[in-house]
XYZ file of C-alpha atoms in Angstrom:
530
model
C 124.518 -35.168 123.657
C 121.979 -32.240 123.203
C 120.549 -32.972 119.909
C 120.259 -37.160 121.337
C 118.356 -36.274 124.280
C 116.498 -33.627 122.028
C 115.544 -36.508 119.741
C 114.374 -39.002 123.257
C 112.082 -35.855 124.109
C 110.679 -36.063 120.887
C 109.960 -39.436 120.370
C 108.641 -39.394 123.941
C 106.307 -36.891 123.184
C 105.403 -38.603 119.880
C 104.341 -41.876 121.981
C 102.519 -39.858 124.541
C 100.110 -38.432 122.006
C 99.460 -41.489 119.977
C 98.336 -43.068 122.900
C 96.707 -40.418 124.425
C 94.551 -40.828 121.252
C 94.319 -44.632 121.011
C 92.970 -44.256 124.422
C 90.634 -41.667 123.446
C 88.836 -43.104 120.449
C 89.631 -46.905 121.250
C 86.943 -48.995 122.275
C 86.665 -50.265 125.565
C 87.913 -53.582 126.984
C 91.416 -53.809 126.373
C 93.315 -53.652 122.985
C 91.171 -54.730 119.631
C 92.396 -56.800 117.151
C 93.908 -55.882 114.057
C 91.732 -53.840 111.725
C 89.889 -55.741 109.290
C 87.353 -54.728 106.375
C 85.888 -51.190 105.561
C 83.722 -49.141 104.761
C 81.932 -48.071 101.789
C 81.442 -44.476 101.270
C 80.818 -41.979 98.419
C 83.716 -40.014 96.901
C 84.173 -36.275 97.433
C 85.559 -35.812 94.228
C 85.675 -36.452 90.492
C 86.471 -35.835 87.295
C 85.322 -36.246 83.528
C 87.005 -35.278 79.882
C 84.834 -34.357 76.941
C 86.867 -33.855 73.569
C 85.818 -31.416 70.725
C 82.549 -32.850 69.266
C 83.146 -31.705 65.824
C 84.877 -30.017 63.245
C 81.831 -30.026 60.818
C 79.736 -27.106 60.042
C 76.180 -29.114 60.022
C 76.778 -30.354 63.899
C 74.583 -29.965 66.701
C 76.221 -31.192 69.895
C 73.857 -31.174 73.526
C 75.604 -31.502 76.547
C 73.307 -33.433 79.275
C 74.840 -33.943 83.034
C 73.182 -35.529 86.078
C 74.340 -36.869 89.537
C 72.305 -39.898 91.057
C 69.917 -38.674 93.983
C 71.015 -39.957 97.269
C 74.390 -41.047 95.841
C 76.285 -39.670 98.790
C 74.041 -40.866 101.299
C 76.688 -42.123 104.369
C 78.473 -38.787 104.022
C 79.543 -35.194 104.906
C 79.972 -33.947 101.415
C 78.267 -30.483 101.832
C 75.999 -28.851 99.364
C 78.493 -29.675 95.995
C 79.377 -28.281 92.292
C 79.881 -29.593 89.394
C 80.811 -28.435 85.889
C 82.513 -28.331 82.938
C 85.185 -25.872 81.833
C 86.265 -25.165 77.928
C 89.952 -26.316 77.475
C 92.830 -24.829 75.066
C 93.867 -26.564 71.868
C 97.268 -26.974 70.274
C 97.180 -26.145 66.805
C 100.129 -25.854 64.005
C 101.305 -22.588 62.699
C 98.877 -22.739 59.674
C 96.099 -22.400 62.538
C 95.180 -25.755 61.966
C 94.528 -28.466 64.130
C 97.975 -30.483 65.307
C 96.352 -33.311 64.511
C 96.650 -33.279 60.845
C 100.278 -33.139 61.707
C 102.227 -35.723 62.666
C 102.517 -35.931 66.875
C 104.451 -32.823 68.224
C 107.012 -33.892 70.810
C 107.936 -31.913 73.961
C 110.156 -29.260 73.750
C 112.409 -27.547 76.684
C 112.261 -23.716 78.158
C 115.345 -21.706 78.935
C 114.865 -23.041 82.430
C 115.429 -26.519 80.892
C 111.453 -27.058 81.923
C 108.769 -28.783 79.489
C 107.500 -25.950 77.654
C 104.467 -27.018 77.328
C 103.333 -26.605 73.542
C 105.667 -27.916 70.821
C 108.250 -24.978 69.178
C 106.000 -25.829 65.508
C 102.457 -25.135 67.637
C 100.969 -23.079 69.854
C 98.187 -22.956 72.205
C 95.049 -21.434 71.481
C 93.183 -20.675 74.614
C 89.167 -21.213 73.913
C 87.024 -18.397 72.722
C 84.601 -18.472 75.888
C 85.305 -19.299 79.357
C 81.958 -19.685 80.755
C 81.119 -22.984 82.549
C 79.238 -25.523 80.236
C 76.198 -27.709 82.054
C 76.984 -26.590 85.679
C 74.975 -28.886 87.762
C 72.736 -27.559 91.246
C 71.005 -30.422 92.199
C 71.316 -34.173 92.425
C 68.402 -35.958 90.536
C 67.880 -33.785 87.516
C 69.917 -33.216 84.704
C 70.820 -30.497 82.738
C 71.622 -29.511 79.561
C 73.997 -27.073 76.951
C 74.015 -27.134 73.076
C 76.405 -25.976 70.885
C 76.669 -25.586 66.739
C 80.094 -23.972 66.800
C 82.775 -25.932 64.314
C 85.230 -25.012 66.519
C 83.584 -26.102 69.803
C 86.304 -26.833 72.895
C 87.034 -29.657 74.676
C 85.863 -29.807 78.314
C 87.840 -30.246 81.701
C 85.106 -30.832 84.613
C 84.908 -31.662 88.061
C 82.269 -32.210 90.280
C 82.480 -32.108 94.900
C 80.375 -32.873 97.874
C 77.384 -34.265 96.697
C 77.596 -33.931 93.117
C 80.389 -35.843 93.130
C 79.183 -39.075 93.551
C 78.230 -40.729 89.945
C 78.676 -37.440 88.054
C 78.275 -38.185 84.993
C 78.218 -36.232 81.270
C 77.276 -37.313 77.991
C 78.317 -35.255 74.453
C 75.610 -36.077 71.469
C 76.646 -34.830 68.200
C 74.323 -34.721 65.269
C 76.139 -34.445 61.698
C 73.526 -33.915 59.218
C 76.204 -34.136 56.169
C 79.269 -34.865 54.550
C 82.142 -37.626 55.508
C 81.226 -37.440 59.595
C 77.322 -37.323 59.145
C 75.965 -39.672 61.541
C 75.078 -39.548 65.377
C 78.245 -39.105 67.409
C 77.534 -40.341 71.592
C 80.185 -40.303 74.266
C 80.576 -40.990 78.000
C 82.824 -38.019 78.957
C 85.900 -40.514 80.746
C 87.675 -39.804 83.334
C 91.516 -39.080 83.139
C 93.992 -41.810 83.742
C 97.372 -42.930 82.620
C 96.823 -46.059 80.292
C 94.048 -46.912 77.495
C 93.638 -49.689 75.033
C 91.121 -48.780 71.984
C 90.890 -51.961 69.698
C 89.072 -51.568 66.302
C 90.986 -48.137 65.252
C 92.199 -47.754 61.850
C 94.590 -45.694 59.988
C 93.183 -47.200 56.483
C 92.471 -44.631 53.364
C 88.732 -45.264 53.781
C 89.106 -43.956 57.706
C 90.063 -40.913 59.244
C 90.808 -41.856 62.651
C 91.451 -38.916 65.766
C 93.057 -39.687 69.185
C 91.873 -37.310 71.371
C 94.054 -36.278 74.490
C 93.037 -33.649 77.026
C 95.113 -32.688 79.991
C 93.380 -31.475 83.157
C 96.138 -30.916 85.539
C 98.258 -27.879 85.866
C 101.250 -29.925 84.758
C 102.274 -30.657 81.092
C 101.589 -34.150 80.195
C 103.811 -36.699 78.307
C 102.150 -39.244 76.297
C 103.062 -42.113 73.803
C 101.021 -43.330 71.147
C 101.617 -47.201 69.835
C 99.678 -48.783 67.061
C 99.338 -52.641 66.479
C 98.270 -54.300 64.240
C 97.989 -57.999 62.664
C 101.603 -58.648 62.562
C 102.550 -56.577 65.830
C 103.800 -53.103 66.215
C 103.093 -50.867 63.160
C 105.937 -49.564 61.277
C 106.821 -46.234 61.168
C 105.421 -45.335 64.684
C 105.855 -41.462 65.440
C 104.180 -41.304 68.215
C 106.139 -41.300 71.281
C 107.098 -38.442 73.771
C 103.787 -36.408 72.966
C 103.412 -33.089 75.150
C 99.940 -32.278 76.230
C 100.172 -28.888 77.818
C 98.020 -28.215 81.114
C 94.421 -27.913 80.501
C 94.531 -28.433 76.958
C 93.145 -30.803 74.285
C 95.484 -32.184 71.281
C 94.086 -34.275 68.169
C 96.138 -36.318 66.711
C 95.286 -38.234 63.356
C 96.130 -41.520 63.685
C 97.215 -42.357 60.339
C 100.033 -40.048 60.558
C 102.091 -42.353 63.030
C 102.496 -45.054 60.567
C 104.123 -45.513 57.009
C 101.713 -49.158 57.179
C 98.081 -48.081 56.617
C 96.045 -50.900 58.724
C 92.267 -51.608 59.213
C 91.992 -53.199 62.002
C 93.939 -51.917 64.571
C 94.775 -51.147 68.206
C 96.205 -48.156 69.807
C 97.897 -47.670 73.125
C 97.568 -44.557 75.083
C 100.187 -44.562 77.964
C 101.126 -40.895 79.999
C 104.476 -41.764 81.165
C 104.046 -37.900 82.663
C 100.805 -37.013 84.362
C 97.463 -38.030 82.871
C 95.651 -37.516 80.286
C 91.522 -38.338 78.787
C 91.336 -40.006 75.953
C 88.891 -40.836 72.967
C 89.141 -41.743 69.201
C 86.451 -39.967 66.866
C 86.435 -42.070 63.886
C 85.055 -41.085 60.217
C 84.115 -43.553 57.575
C 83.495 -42.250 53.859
C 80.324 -44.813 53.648
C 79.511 -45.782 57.481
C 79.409 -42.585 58.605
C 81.165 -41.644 62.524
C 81.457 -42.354 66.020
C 83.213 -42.605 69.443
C 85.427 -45.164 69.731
C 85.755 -44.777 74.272
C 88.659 -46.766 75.685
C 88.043 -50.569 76.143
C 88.407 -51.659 80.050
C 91.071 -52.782 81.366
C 92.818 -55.735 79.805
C 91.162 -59.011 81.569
C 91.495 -62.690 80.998
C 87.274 -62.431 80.162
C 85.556 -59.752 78.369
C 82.330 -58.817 78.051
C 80.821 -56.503 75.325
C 77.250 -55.808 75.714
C 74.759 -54.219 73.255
C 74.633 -55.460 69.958
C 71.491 -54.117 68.189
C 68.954 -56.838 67.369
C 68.974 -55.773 63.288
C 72.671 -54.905 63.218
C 73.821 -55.939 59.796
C 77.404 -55.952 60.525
C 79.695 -56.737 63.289
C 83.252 -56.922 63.486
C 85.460 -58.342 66.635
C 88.853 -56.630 66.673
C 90.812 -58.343 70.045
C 94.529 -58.671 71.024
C 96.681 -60.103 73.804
C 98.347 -57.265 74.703
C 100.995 -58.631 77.153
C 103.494 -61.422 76.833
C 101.574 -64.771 76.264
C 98.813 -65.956 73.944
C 95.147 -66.114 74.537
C 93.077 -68.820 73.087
C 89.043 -67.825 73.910
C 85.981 -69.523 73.771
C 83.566 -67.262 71.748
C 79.406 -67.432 72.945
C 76.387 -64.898 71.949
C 74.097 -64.123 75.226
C 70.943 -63.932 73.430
C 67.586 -63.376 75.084
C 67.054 -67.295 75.415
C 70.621 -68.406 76.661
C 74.225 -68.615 75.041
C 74.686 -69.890 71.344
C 78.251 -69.956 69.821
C 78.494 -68.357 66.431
C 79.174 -70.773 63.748
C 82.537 -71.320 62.444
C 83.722 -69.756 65.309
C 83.739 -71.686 68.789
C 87.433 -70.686 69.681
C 89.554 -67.444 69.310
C 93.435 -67.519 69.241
C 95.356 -64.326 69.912
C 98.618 -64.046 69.420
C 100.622 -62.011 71.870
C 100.914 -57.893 70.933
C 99.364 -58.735 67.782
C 95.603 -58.091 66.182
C 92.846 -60.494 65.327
C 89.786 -59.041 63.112
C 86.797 -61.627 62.871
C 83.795 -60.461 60.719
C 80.824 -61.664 62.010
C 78.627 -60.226 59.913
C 74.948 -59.907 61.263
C 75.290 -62.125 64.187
C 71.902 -61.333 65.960
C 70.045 -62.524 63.610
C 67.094 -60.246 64.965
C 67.501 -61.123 68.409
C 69.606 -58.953 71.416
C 72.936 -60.183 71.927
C 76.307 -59.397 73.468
C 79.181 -60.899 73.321
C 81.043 -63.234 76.168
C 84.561 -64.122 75.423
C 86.053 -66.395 77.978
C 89.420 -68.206 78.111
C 89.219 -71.946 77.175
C 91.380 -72.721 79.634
C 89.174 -71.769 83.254
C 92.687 -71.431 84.621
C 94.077 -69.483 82.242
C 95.328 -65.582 83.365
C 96.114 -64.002 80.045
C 94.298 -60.497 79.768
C 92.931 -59.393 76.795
C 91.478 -56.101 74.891
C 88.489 -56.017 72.674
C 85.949 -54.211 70.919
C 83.065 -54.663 67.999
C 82.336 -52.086 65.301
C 78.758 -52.535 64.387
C 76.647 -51.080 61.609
C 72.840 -50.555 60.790
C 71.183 -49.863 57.423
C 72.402 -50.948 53.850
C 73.661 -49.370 50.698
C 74.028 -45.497 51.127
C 71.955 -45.632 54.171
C 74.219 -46.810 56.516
C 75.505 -45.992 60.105
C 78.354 -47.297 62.770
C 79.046 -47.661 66.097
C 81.447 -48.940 68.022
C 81.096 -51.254 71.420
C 84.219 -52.006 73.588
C 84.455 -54.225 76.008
C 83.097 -53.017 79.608
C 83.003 -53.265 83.215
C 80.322 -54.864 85.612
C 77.822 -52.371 86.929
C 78.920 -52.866 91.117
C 76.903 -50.322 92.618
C 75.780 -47.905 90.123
C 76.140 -47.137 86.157
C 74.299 -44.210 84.389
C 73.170 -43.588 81.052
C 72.214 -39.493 80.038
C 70.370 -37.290 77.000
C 67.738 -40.085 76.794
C 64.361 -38.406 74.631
C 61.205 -39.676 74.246
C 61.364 -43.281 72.816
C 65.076 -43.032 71.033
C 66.545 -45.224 73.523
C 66.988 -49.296 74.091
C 68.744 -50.478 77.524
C 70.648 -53.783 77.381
C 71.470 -55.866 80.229
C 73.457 -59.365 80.143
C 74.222 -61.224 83.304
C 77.257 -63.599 81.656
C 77.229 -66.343 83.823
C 75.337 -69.454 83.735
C 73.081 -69.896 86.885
C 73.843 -66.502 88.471
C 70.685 -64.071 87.602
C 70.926 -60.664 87.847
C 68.583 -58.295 89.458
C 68.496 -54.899 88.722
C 66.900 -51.468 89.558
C 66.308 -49.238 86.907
C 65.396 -45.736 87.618
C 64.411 -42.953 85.247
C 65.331 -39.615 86.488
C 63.026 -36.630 86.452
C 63.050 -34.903 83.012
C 65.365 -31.439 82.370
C 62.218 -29.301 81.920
C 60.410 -31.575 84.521
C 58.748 -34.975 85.178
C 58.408 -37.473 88.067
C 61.293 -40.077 88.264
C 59.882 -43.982 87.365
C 61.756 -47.314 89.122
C 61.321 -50.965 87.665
C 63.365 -53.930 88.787
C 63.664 -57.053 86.213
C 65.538 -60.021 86.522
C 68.110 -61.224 83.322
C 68.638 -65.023 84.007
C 72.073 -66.003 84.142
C 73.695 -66.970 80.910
C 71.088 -64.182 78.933
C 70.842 -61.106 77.531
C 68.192 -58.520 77.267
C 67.448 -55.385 75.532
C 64.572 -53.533 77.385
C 62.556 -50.103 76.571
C 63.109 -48.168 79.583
C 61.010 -46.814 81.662
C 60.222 -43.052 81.213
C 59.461 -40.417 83.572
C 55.912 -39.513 84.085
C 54.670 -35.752 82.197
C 58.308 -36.111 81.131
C 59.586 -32.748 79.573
C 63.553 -32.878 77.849
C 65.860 -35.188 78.300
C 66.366 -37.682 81.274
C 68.560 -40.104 83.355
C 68.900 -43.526 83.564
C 70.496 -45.266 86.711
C 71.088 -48.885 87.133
C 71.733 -49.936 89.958
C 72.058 -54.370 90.987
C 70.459 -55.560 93.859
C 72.434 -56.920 96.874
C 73.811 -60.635 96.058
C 72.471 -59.974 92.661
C 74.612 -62.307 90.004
C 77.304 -59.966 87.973
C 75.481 -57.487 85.485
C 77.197 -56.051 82.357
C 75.054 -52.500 80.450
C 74.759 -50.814 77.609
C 72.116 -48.141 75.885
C 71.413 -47.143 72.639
C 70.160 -44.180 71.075
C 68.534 -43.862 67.556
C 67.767 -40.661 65.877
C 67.166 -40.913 62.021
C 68.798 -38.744 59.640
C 66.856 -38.417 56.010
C 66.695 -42.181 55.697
C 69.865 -43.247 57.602
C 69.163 -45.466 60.817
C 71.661 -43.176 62.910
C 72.609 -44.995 66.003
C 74.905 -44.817 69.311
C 76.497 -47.130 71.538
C 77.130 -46.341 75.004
C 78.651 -49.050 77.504
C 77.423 -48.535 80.573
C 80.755 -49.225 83.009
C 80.332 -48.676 86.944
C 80.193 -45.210 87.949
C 82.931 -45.899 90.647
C 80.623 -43.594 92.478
C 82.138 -44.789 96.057
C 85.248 -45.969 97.217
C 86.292 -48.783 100.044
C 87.758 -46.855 103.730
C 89.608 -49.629 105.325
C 88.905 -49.472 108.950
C 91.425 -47.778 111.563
C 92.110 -49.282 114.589
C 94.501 -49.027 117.397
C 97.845 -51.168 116.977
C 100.694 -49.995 119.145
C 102.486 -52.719 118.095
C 103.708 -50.486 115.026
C 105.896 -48.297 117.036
C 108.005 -50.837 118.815
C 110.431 -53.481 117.602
């Protein structure tokens, strides 16, 4: 009888000081209605990934990191930090990287806890702990540089004010030798899924997942190939441990007895969450970032093709149950053209399908816009283009996955001087696109620069940027649509030579994600009666 009328006093009370509330903070004139929309404000907090750059003793890798200015307008995010912290790597007993091991699977303390670090590797904390490209200020970015073989992956996070559109970018130069090239990457955030299409565990390849934990837990991770026929044979690469704040490479053609060229990998954490990126090396192309595709969707968009690209290949896949069959168009400066040979694309479900379209631009922007014959159709689908520059010896890759829609915000870092083209494709027919383009102040100084252009719907465009005035170092670019503005897609391009070799990078420009949706609270008493 106690504890029951114990229980009436409490729920009593409980009632009492909702409504004391409600009454407090409710509006006046009686009871509202129910809460409906919300509102838009920055996040407080994020976080970004950046694998080892490179294992090659000719590499220069810069580190460049900016917030937007006036990003967290709207809210109380204080003054904010932001920076990047050198992770631990798993190596085998030989001291050398796990990765040109097969996958180490997770092994179990005395306690009958995840261990961490397989019993056949250990992990190597990194050689410096000192923060790499801490950020002060929003609107400026900053740099780091590094020629270290043995250079760390990154774990960063950024609050308050920084937080808001943080974004860092890792450029590796490789002067020599099987990786020589220019390496770019958009350090990702973590997550628990990723689909990279166009990955290959062929002799001519030497293909590297990259997985970095950030959390303080241990990470479990499988690793599935696919290729042409479906699943690859062989596959070792389930039940992966990725100890807390720690990086793990793992070469790709060590989870398969079926060497494959074009390929897809899934990345799923079935335990915590991980970053991921593929570094891939070509004995003739040269290297690059392969960055997760977006999400799976019945249309894609891949934006960015260079105007003299001499080679492009399409790897795409279905990855669910059902088949895709997609209508294949080129947004070109001057509307969309379908390649010939190749109106329609049929993908059969969990399996690969490689289409060479050799040099597809014919000298003119382009990105590509694949859409599902069928307007009603819901099947998603993965894809991604490797694309090269150059001829004979003198050639160089990159790699362009398929992308989100710039919503609010997308950024682009480490832009020098003239190196770098900014392409822009609004894919639908009748819906232009307006968009603000603003170049930040420089790292050793300059005034930030805004231009606005239209891209008519159904069009792509690639665009020199606009620079910042008595720019000195490197700079920011921020693109931004304008309200009712028709859907956008971005990417930008850097070029930096090599003795002769037109070395090139790819980055898709996805939305920053910069701000999230509050719904609105609102008082409903109903909830607390039958």
């Amino acid at each position: 009888m106690k504890r029951t009328m114990m229980s009436l006093i409490g729920v009593s009370a409980a009632l009492a000081a909702v409504t004391g509330v409600a009454a407090v903070t409710g509006p006046a004139g009686g009871a509202p209605d129910a809460p409906r929309g919300g509102t838009r404000l920055p996040v407080q907090r994020s976080a970004l990934l950046c694998p080892a750059p490179t294992s090659s003793e000719v590499g220069d890798t810069t580190y460049t990191a900016f917030a937007p200015k006036g990003a967290a307008a709207g809210a109380d995010t204080g003054k904010g930090t932001a920076q990047l912290l050198p992770a631990g790597t798993v190596r085998d007993d030989g001291g050398a990287d796990d990765a040109k091991g097969k996958g180490k699977k997770k092994t179990k303390g005395k306690d009958g806890k995840d261990a961490g670090a397989d019993s056949a590797g250990q992990t190597v904390p990194p050689r410096d702990t000192k923060p790499v490209a801490p950020l002060r200020q929003a609107g400026r970015p900053v740099t780091a540089t590094t020629d270290r073989p043995d250079a760390p992956a990154l774990v960063g996070t950024a609050d308050g004010s920084l937080a808001p559109g943080w974004t860092v970018q890792q450029t590796t130069a490789v002067a020599a030798g099987s990786g020589r090239g220019l390496l770019g990457l958009g350090c990702t955030a973590p997550d628990t899924t990723f689909w990279f299409p166009g990955v290959s565990t062929a002799t001519d390849r030497q293909d590297y997942v990259h997985l970095t934990n950030p959390d303080d837990t241990p990470a479990v991770v499988d690793l599935e190939l696919r290729g042409k026929d479906g699943a690859l044979g062989g596959s070792a690469g389930e039940d992966l441990s990725v100890p807390p704040h720690t990086t793990v490479p793992v070469l790709l053609s060590t989870l398969t007895s079926a060497p494959t060229t074009n390929a897809a990998l899934h990345v799923a954490a079935r335990e915590g969450r991980v970053g991921a990126a593929v570094q891939a090396s070509d004995g003739k192309l040269g290297s690059d970032w392969l960055p997760p595709a977006a999400d799976p969707s019945p249309s894609v968009v891949l934006p960015g093709i260079p105007k003299d690209a001499t080679s492009v290949r399409l790897v795409a896949l279905a990855p669910g149950e059902a088949d895709a069959d997609l209508k294949v168009q080129l947004a070109t400066p001057t509307g969309m053209i379908t390649p010939a040979g190749l109106e329609n694309l049929h993908l059969k479900s969990g399996m690969t399908t490689a289409v060479d379209l050799k040099d597809l631009t014919k000298g003119e922007a382009g990105s590509l816009v694949l859409t599902p014959t069928d307007s009603d159709s819901k099947v998603p689908v993965a894809a991604a283009l490797r694309v090269t520059r150059g001829k004979g010896a003198k050639q160089d890759m990159a790699f362009i996955p398929a992308t989100r829609p710039v919503v609010e915000r997308a950024t682009a870092v480490d832009n020098r001087g003239k190196d770098s083209t900014l392409s822009l494709v609004a894919p639908e027919k009748g819906k232009d696109a307006e968009v603000k383009v603003t170049a930040s102040a420089g790292s050793g100084g300059g005034t930030p620069v805004t231009k606005t252009y239209t891209i008519k719907g159904g069009t792509s465009v690639d665009l020199a940027p606009p620079r910042p005035a008595g720019l000195k170092g490197s700079y920011a670019l921020t693109v931004e649509p304008r309200s009712g503005s028709g859907p956008v897609y971005a990417a930008r391009m850097l070029t930096r030579p090599q003795g002769g070799v037109p070395a090139f990078t790819v980055q898709p420009l996805p939305d920053d994600r910069g701000s999230v949706l509050v719904p609105t609270a609102g008082q409903d008493l109903s909830v607390l009666t039958d």
